[in-house]
Short mmCIF file of C-alpha atoms in Angstrom, two decimals:
data_model
loop_
_atom_site.label_atom_id
_atom_site.label_comp_id
_atom_site.label_asym_id
_atom_site.label_seq_id
_atom_site.Cartn_x
_atom_site.Cartn_y
_atom_site.Cartn_z
CA MET A 1 -46.63 -38.27 82.31
CA LEU A 2 -45.33 -41.38 80.87
CA GLY A 3 -46.95 -43.61 83.37
CA ARG A 4 -50.60 -42.40 82.56
CA PRO A 5 -52.43 -44.70 80.07
CA LEU A 6 -53.78 -43.14 77.08
CA LEU A 7 -57.29 -44.00 77.33
CA ARG A 8 -59.47 -44.53 79.95
CA PHE A 9 -62.97 -46.19 79.55
CA VAL A 10 -64.14 -45.01 82.93
CA ARG A 11 -62.75 -42.00 85.23
CA LYS A 12 -60.67 -43.54 88.09
CA ASP A 13 -62.96 -42.37 90.48
CA THR A 14 -65.98 -44.07 89.51
CA HIS A 15 -68.60 -45.01 91.71
CA ILE A 16 -71.33 -47.09 90.07
CA ASN A 17 -73.54 -48.73 91.69
CA PHE A 18 -74.18 -52.20 89.86
CA MET A 19 -75.61 -53.99 92.46
CA ARG A 20 -78.86 -52.08 92.50
CA GLY A 21 -79.61 -53.87 89.20
CA ARG A 22 -78.64 -57.42 90.39
CA TYR A 23 -82.37 -58.82 90.23
CA MET A 24 -82.93 -57.49 87.15
CA GLY A 25 -79.82 -59.03 85.73
CA LEU A 26 -80.47 -62.50 87.09
CA LEU A 27 -83.91 -62.38 85.72
CA VAL A 28 -82.81 -61.33 82.21
CA SER A 29 -80.26 -63.93 82.21
CA ALA A 30 -82.63 -66.44 83.40
CA VAL A 31 -85.09 -66.10 81.22
CA LEU A 32 -82.34 -65.83 78.42
CA SER A 33 -80.99 -69.16 79.40
CA LEU A 34 -84.20 -71.02 79.53
CA ALA A 35 -85.10 -69.40 75.93
CA SER A 36 -81.66 -70.87 74.72
CA LEU A 37 -82.74 -74.20 76.35
CA ILE A 38 -86.18 -74.19 74.75
CA LEU A 39 -84.29 -73.45 71.33
CA PHE A 40 -81.73 -76.18 72.26
CA ILE A 41 -84.51 -78.90 72.36
CA HIS A 42 -86.48 -77.45 69.37
CA PRO A 43 -85.36 -76.89 66.40
CA GLY A 44 -81.99 -77.62 67.89
CA LEU A 45 -78.25 -77.05 66.68
CA THR A 46 -77.26 -77.36 62.97
CA LEU A 47 -74.65 -80.07 63.47
CA GLY A 48 -71.59 -79.68 61.30
CA LEU A 49 -69.73 -82.28 58.92
CA ASP A 50 -67.88 -83.24 62.17
CA PHE A 51 -70.71 -84.32 64.42
CA LYS A 52 -73.36 -85.59 61.45
CA GLY A 53 -71.30 -87.04 59.05
CA GLY A 54 -71.22 -86.74 54.85
CA ILE A 55 -69.25 -84.79 52.49
CA VAL A 56 -68.31 -80.91 52.12
CA VAL A 57 -66.83 -79.87 48.70
CA GLU A 58 -66.15 -76.01 48.21
CA ALA A 59 -65.40 -75.46 44.20
CA LYS A 60 -64.90 -72.08 42.36
CA THR A 61 -66.48 -71.67 39.28
CA PRO A 62 -65.39 -70.26 35.92
CA ALA A 63 -68.25 -67.94 36.18
CA PRO A 64 -71.25 -67.18 38.59
CA ALA A 65 -72.39 -70.41 39.40
CA ASP A 66 -75.32 -71.71 37.80
CA PHE A 67 -77.22 -73.64 40.62
CA GLY A 68 -79.72 -75.08 38.57
CA THR A 69 -77.61 -76.83 36.15
CA LEU A 70 -75.85 -78.23 39.36
CA ARG A 71 -78.86 -79.51 40.84
CA ALA A 72 -79.56 -81.38 38.00
CA ALA A 73 -76.59 -82.97 37.21
CA LEU A 74 -76.45 -84.34 41.15
CA ALA A 75 -79.84 -85.34 40.66
CA ALA A 76 -79.04 -87.57 37.59
CA HIS A 77 -76.09 -88.98 39.36
CA GLY A 78 -78.29 -90.04 42.42
CA LEU A 79 -77.52 -87.12 44.35
CA PRO A 80 -81.10 -85.09 44.40
CA HIS A 81 -80.63 -84.22 48.25
CA ALA A 82 -77.07 -82.32 47.76
CA SER A 83 -77.38 -78.71 49.77
CA ILE A 84 -75.52 -76.12 47.16
CA GLN A 85 -75.35 -72.47 48.78
CA SER A 86 -72.99 -69.89 47.68
CA PHE A 87 -70.55 -68.26 50.10
CA GLY A 88 -68.48 -65.15 49.61
CA ALA A 89 -68.12 -64.63 45.70
CA PRO A 90 -70.62 -65.55 43.32
CA ASP A 91 -68.27 -68.28 41.67
CA ASP A 92 -67.89 -69.67 45.22
CA VAL A 93 -69.85 -72.67 45.45
CA LEU A 94 -70.27 -75.24 48.38
CA ILE A 95 -71.97 -78.54 47.95
CA ARG A 96 -73.12 -80.77 51.15
CA LEU A 97 -74.31 -84.04 51.48
CA ASP A 98 -75.26 -86.07 54.46
CA ALA A 99 -73.70 -89.40 55.30
CA GLY A 100 -76.95 -91.50 54.97
CA SER A 101 -76.90 -90.83 51.26
CA GLY A 102 -76.94 -94.27 50.35
CA LYS A 103 -72.86 -94.44 49.23
CA GLU A 104 -69.66 -94.35 50.72
CA THR A 105 -68.26 -91.26 52.08
CA GLN A 106 -65.16 -91.42 49.38
CA THR A 107 -67.72 -92.51 46.71
CA LEU A 108 -69.58 -89.44 47.30
CA VAL A 109 -66.73 -87.24 47.08
CA ASP A 110 -65.35 -88.86 43.69
CA THR A 111 -69.09 -88.39 42.13
CA VAL A 112 -69.64 -84.92 43.59
CA ARG A 113 -65.83 -83.73 42.29
CA HIS A 114 -66.67 -85.21 38.37
CA THR A 115 -70.20 -84.22 38.48
CA VAL A 116 -69.25 -80.55 38.90
CA ALA A 117 -66.24 -80.54 36.64
CA ASP A 118 -68.48 -82.32 33.93
CA ALA A 119 -71.38 -79.48 34.56
CA LEU A 120 -69.45 -76.52 34.94
CA PRO A 121 -66.23 -77.13 32.96
CA GLY A 122 -63.16 -75.59 34.06
CA THR A 123 -64.70 -75.56 37.88
CA THR A 124 -61.64 -75.50 40.43
CA ILE A 125 -62.33 -78.04 43.39
CA LEU A 126 -60.44 -76.09 46.44
CA ARG A 127 -61.80 -78.37 49.50
CA ALA A 128 -63.20 -81.87 49.69
CA ASP A 129 -63.99 -83.28 53.20
CA ALA A 130 -65.43 -86.51 54.33
CA VAL A 131 -66.73 -87.85 57.59
CA GLY A 132 -68.21 -91.05 58.10
CA ALA A 133 -71.07 -91.90 60.38
CA SER A 134 -68.96 -93.62 63.01
CA VAL A 135 -66.35 -90.84 63.25
CA SER A 136 -68.93 -88.35 63.75
CA ALA A 137 -70.42 -89.96 66.69
CA GLU A 138 -67.35 -90.39 68.42
CA LEU A 139 -66.51 -86.58 67.73
CA PHE A 140 -69.60 -85.60 69.38
CA ARG A 141 -68.76 -87.46 72.40
CA ASN A 142 -65.22 -86.17 72.56
CA GLY A 143 -66.23 -82.90 72.33
CA MET A 144 -69.20 -82.99 74.90
CA LEU A 145 -66.64 -84.43 76.93
CA ALA A 146 -64.39 -81.82 76.83
CA LEU A 147 -66.67 -79.13 77.65
CA GLY A 148 -67.39 -81.04 80.75
CA ILE A 149 -63.72 -81.55 81.80
CA SER A 150 -63.75 -78.01 81.27
CA LEU A 151 -66.44 -76.52 83.64
CA ALA A 152 -65.31 -79.44 86.02
CA MET A 153 -61.54 -78.25 86.19
CA ILE A 154 -62.56 -74.81 86.07
CA LEU A 155 -64.63 -75.35 89.47
CA GLY A 156 -61.76 -77.49 90.90
CA TYR A 157 -59.10 -74.17 89.98
CA ILE A 158 -61.90 -71.55 91.54
CA TRP A 159 -62.39 -73.61 94.53
CA VAL A 160 -59.17 -74.14 95.21
CA ARG A 161 -57.82 -70.85 94.90
CA PHE A 162 -60.64 -68.97 96.49
CA GLU A 163 -63.60 -70.15 98.56
CA TRP A 164 -66.50 -72.66 97.44
CA GLU A 165 -68.65 -69.25 97.30
CA PHE A 166 -66.56 -67.93 94.53
CA ALA A 167 -66.32 -71.16 92.72
CA LEU A 168 -70.12 -72.06 92.77
CA SER A 169 -71.19 -68.81 91.64
CA ALA A 170 -68.57 -68.70 88.96
CA VAL A 171 -69.64 -72.14 87.50
CA VAL A 172 -73.07 -71.38 87.51
CA THR A 173 -72.68 -68.28 85.76
CA LEU A 174 -70.43 -70.11 83.23
CA ILE A 175 -73.18 -72.39 82.54
CA LEU A 176 -75.50 -69.48 82.01
CA ASP A 177 -73.20 -67.88 79.76
CA LEU A 178 -72.97 -71.80 77.82
CA THR A 179 -76.54 -71.77 77.44
CA LYS A 180 -76.70 -68.31 76.08
CA THR A 181 -74.22 -69.27 73.38
CA VAL A 182 -76.09 -72.29 72.45
CA GLY A 183 -79.04 -69.92 71.91
CA PHE A 184 -76.80 -67.91 69.92
CA LEU A 185 -75.64 -70.82 67.79
CA VAL A 186 -79.46 -71.75 67.10
CA LEU A 187 -80.90 -68.56 66.02
CA THR A 188 -78.01 -67.30 63.83
CA GLY A 189 -77.93 -70.98 62.27
CA PHE A 190 -74.23 -71.78 62.46
CA GLU A 191 -72.97 -75.06 61.90
CA PHE A 192 -71.92 -76.63 65.64
CA ASP A 193 -68.81 -78.58 64.66
CA LEU A 194 -65.43 -78.93 66.55
CA VAL A 195 -64.59 -75.75 65.47
CA MET A 196 -67.27 -74.24 67.56
CA VAL A 197 -66.47 -76.24 70.28
CA ALA A 198 -62.96 -74.70 70.61
CA ALA A 199 -64.74 -71.27 70.46
CA ILE A 200 -66.86 -72.35 73.44
CA LEU A 201 -63.91 -73.82 75.20
CA THR A 202 -62.05 -70.26 74.35
CA ILE A 203 -65.20 -68.33 75.65
CA LEU A 204 -65.36 -70.23 78.92
CA GLY A 205 -61.45 -69.45 79.49
CA TYR A 206 -61.80 -65.99 78.71
CA SER A 207 -64.69 -65.72 80.72
CA THR A 208 -63.22 -67.54 83.65
CA ASN A 209 -60.24 -64.99 83.46
CA ASP A 210 -62.41 -62.08 83.65
CA LYS A 211 -64.36 -63.63 86.83
CA VAL A 212 -61.03 -64.16 88.48
CA VAL A 213 -59.74 -60.65 88.07
CA VAL A 214 -62.80 -59.38 89.77
CA TYR A 215 -62.89 -62.20 92.51
CA ASP A 216 -59.01 -61.27 93.12
CA ARG A 217 -59.80 -57.66 94.10
CA VAL A 218 -62.91 -58.59 95.69
CA ARG A 219 -60.71 -61.03 98.18
CA GLU A 220 -57.96 -58.12 98.74
CA ASN A 221 -61.00 -55.95 99.62
CA LEU A 222 -62.40 -58.11 101.90
CA ARG A 223 -59.40 -58.07 104.11
CA LYS A 224 -58.98 -54.25 103.40
CA TYR A 225 -62.07 -53.11 104.62
CA ARG A 226 -63.38 -55.57 107.13
CA THR A 227 -66.19 -53.34 108.40
CA MET A 228 -67.64 -52.54 104.98
CA PRO A 229 -70.97 -54.11 103.83
CA LEU A 230 -70.50 -56.98 101.48
CA MET A 231 -72.63 -55.04 98.40
CA GLU A 232 -70.54 -51.90 98.90
CA LEU A 233 -67.39 -54.05 98.62
CA ILE A 234 -68.74 -55.73 95.70
CA ASN A 235 -69.51 -52.41 94.20
CA LEU A 236 -66.29 -51.24 94.68
CA SER A 237 -64.26 -53.81 93.73
CA ILE A 238 -66.19 -53.84 90.19
CA ASN A 239 -65.46 -50.20 89.69
CA GLU A 240 -61.67 -50.72 90.63
CA THR A 241 -61.21 -53.27 88.20
CA LEU A 242 -64.00 -51.96 85.27
CA ASN A 243 -61.17 -50.30 83.00
CA ARG A 244 -59.00 -53.26 83.07
CA THR A 245 -62.32 -55.44 82.46
CA LEU A 246 -63.10 -53.09 79.30
CA GLY A 247 -59.83 -53.10 78.31
CA THR A 248 -59.03 -56.38 77.91
CA SER A 249 -62.80 -57.21 76.46
CA SER A 250 -62.02 -54.62 73.57
CA THR A 251 -58.58 -55.79 72.79
CA VAL A 252 -59.97 -59.03 72.18
CA PHE A 253 -63.28 -57.73 70.69
CA LEU A 254 -61.34 -55.98 68.09
CA ALA A 255 -58.91 -58.78 67.48
CA ALA A 256 -61.90 -61.24 66.47
CA LEU A 257 -63.90 -58.52 64.36
CA PRO A 258 -62.18 -58.79 61.08
CA LEU A 259 -62.14 -62.29 61.52
CA ALA A 260 -66.21 -62.17 61.74
CA LEU A 261 -66.25 -59.72 58.75
CA TRP A 262 -63.70 -61.12 56.25
CA GLY A 263 -62.46 -64.53 57.62
CA GLY A 264 -64.98 -66.16 54.97
CA ALA A 265 -67.26 -69.33 55.83
CA THR A 266 -64.69 -71.65 57.31
CA LEU A 267 -63.78 -68.91 60.18
CA SER A 268 -66.78 -66.10 60.05
CA GLY A 269 -69.14 -68.39 62.53
CA PHE A 270 -66.06 -69.12 64.74
CA ALA A 271 -65.48 -65.43 65.10
CA TRP A 272 -69.30 -63.88 65.63
CA THR A 273 -69.48 -66.41 68.35
CA MET A 274 -66.09 -65.24 69.99
CA LEU A 275 -67.61 -61.75 69.73
CA PHE A 276 -70.91 -63.02 71.07
CA GLY A 277 -69.31 -64.80 73.57
CA ILE A 278 -66.89 -61.70 74.79
CA VAL A 279 -69.75 -59.58 75.65
CA VAL A 280 -71.74 -62.13 77.49
CA GLY A 281 -68.54 -63.17 79.53
CA THR A 282 -67.75 -59.44 80.48
CA SER A 283 -71.41 -58.47 81.25
CA SER A 284 -72.19 -61.71 83.37
CA SER A 285 -69.10 -60.97 85.42
CA ILE A 286 -70.39 -57.73 86.51
CA PHE A 287 -74.29 -58.45 86.53
CA ILE A 288 -74.77 -62.79 86.93
CA ALA A 289 -71.30 -63.65 88.89
CA ALA A 290 -71.24 -60.67 91.28
CA PRO A 291 -74.47 -60.62 92.37
CA LEU A 292 -74.35 -64.90 93.03
CA LEU A 293 -71.54 -64.08 94.92
CA LEU A 294 -73.36 -61.49 97.34
CA PHE A 295 -76.28 -63.53 97.93
CA MET A 296 -74.03 -66.63 98.61
CA GLY A 297 -71.57 -64.59 100.63
CA GLU A 298 -73.58 -62.62 102.60
CA GLY A 299 -72.73 -62.79 106.28
CA ARG A 300 -70.01 -65.64 105.70
CA LEU A 301 -67.48 -64.08 103.57
CA LYS A 302 -66.84 -61.41 106.02
CA ARG A 303 -66.20 -63.79 109.01
CA GLY A 304 -63.82 -65.85 106.77
CA ALA A 305 -61.93 -62.74 105.76
CA LYS A 306 -61.77 -61.70 109.72
CA THR A 307 -60.80 -65.11 110.81
CA LYS A 308 -58.02 -65.43 108.54
CA THR A 309 -56.30 -61.67 108.71
CA GLY A 310 -56.47 -62.57 112.66
CA THR A 311 -54.64 -65.99 112.19
CA ALA A 312 -52.05 -64.27 109.74
CA THR A 313 -51.49 -61.43 112.24
CA ALA A 314 -51.32 -63.30 115.15
CA SER A 315 -48.81 -65.75 113.61
#
């Protein structure tokens, strides 16, 4: 009794034929990724402060913010293009200015500070960040480089641990996951900054772990059921790991959900992106990575498994 899990998402003897929908899964994934690439080209990502440069000032006003007064005051100080918005409570104000506003970033910060304080006496400045244009360009290059290196290292790791069919199908699936996440960012309008790069890297790591769990079971079953057709074997492997997959996904999802709901403007974008990535990464392990492995490994993985098993037995 003590060894039984308190919660099982599916029965232990579940036999769902996931591979029956392999073509539809790949088609839907390809369409969504293509649409995401189109969105990436136009209208494109909303770059955050880290990648486009400029300033961000968060302020708390003594009463619900008067945006008309703030805009007029900033325009009078030569900042008519300042973006002013409310976040959280009615007295929380977020002011943004691009780096190309004609002034040095620190001068912009000081101007906004004094303007807000004069226009709405009693206002408290909560945060004031500034990033120059040259620094933002370097941060963007480093962020893209981090994503590229991450994919390359994942490919190398899975290639060494498994076989090339596993590695290639995993990396192709991760790229499809990445493109869908980019489309999600474009549609939601969340700013793409270093925090989002961290979210995407976290999603890639989680998705990789999920795929490795399924692949491990496939490899074990290749050695255990040497005459079973590959499609049936992959279905069996997914069903055997389904409870673990759903349990892990649900745990991470529930951990990120409070941040999305109550994390505030700084963390909500990161958390919602994580939630989206968890759903995409979990579903792609079943409906994308597994069918790709079936197409790439049909007729080869079984022979490889037999050869390795025979060698091990002989030795």
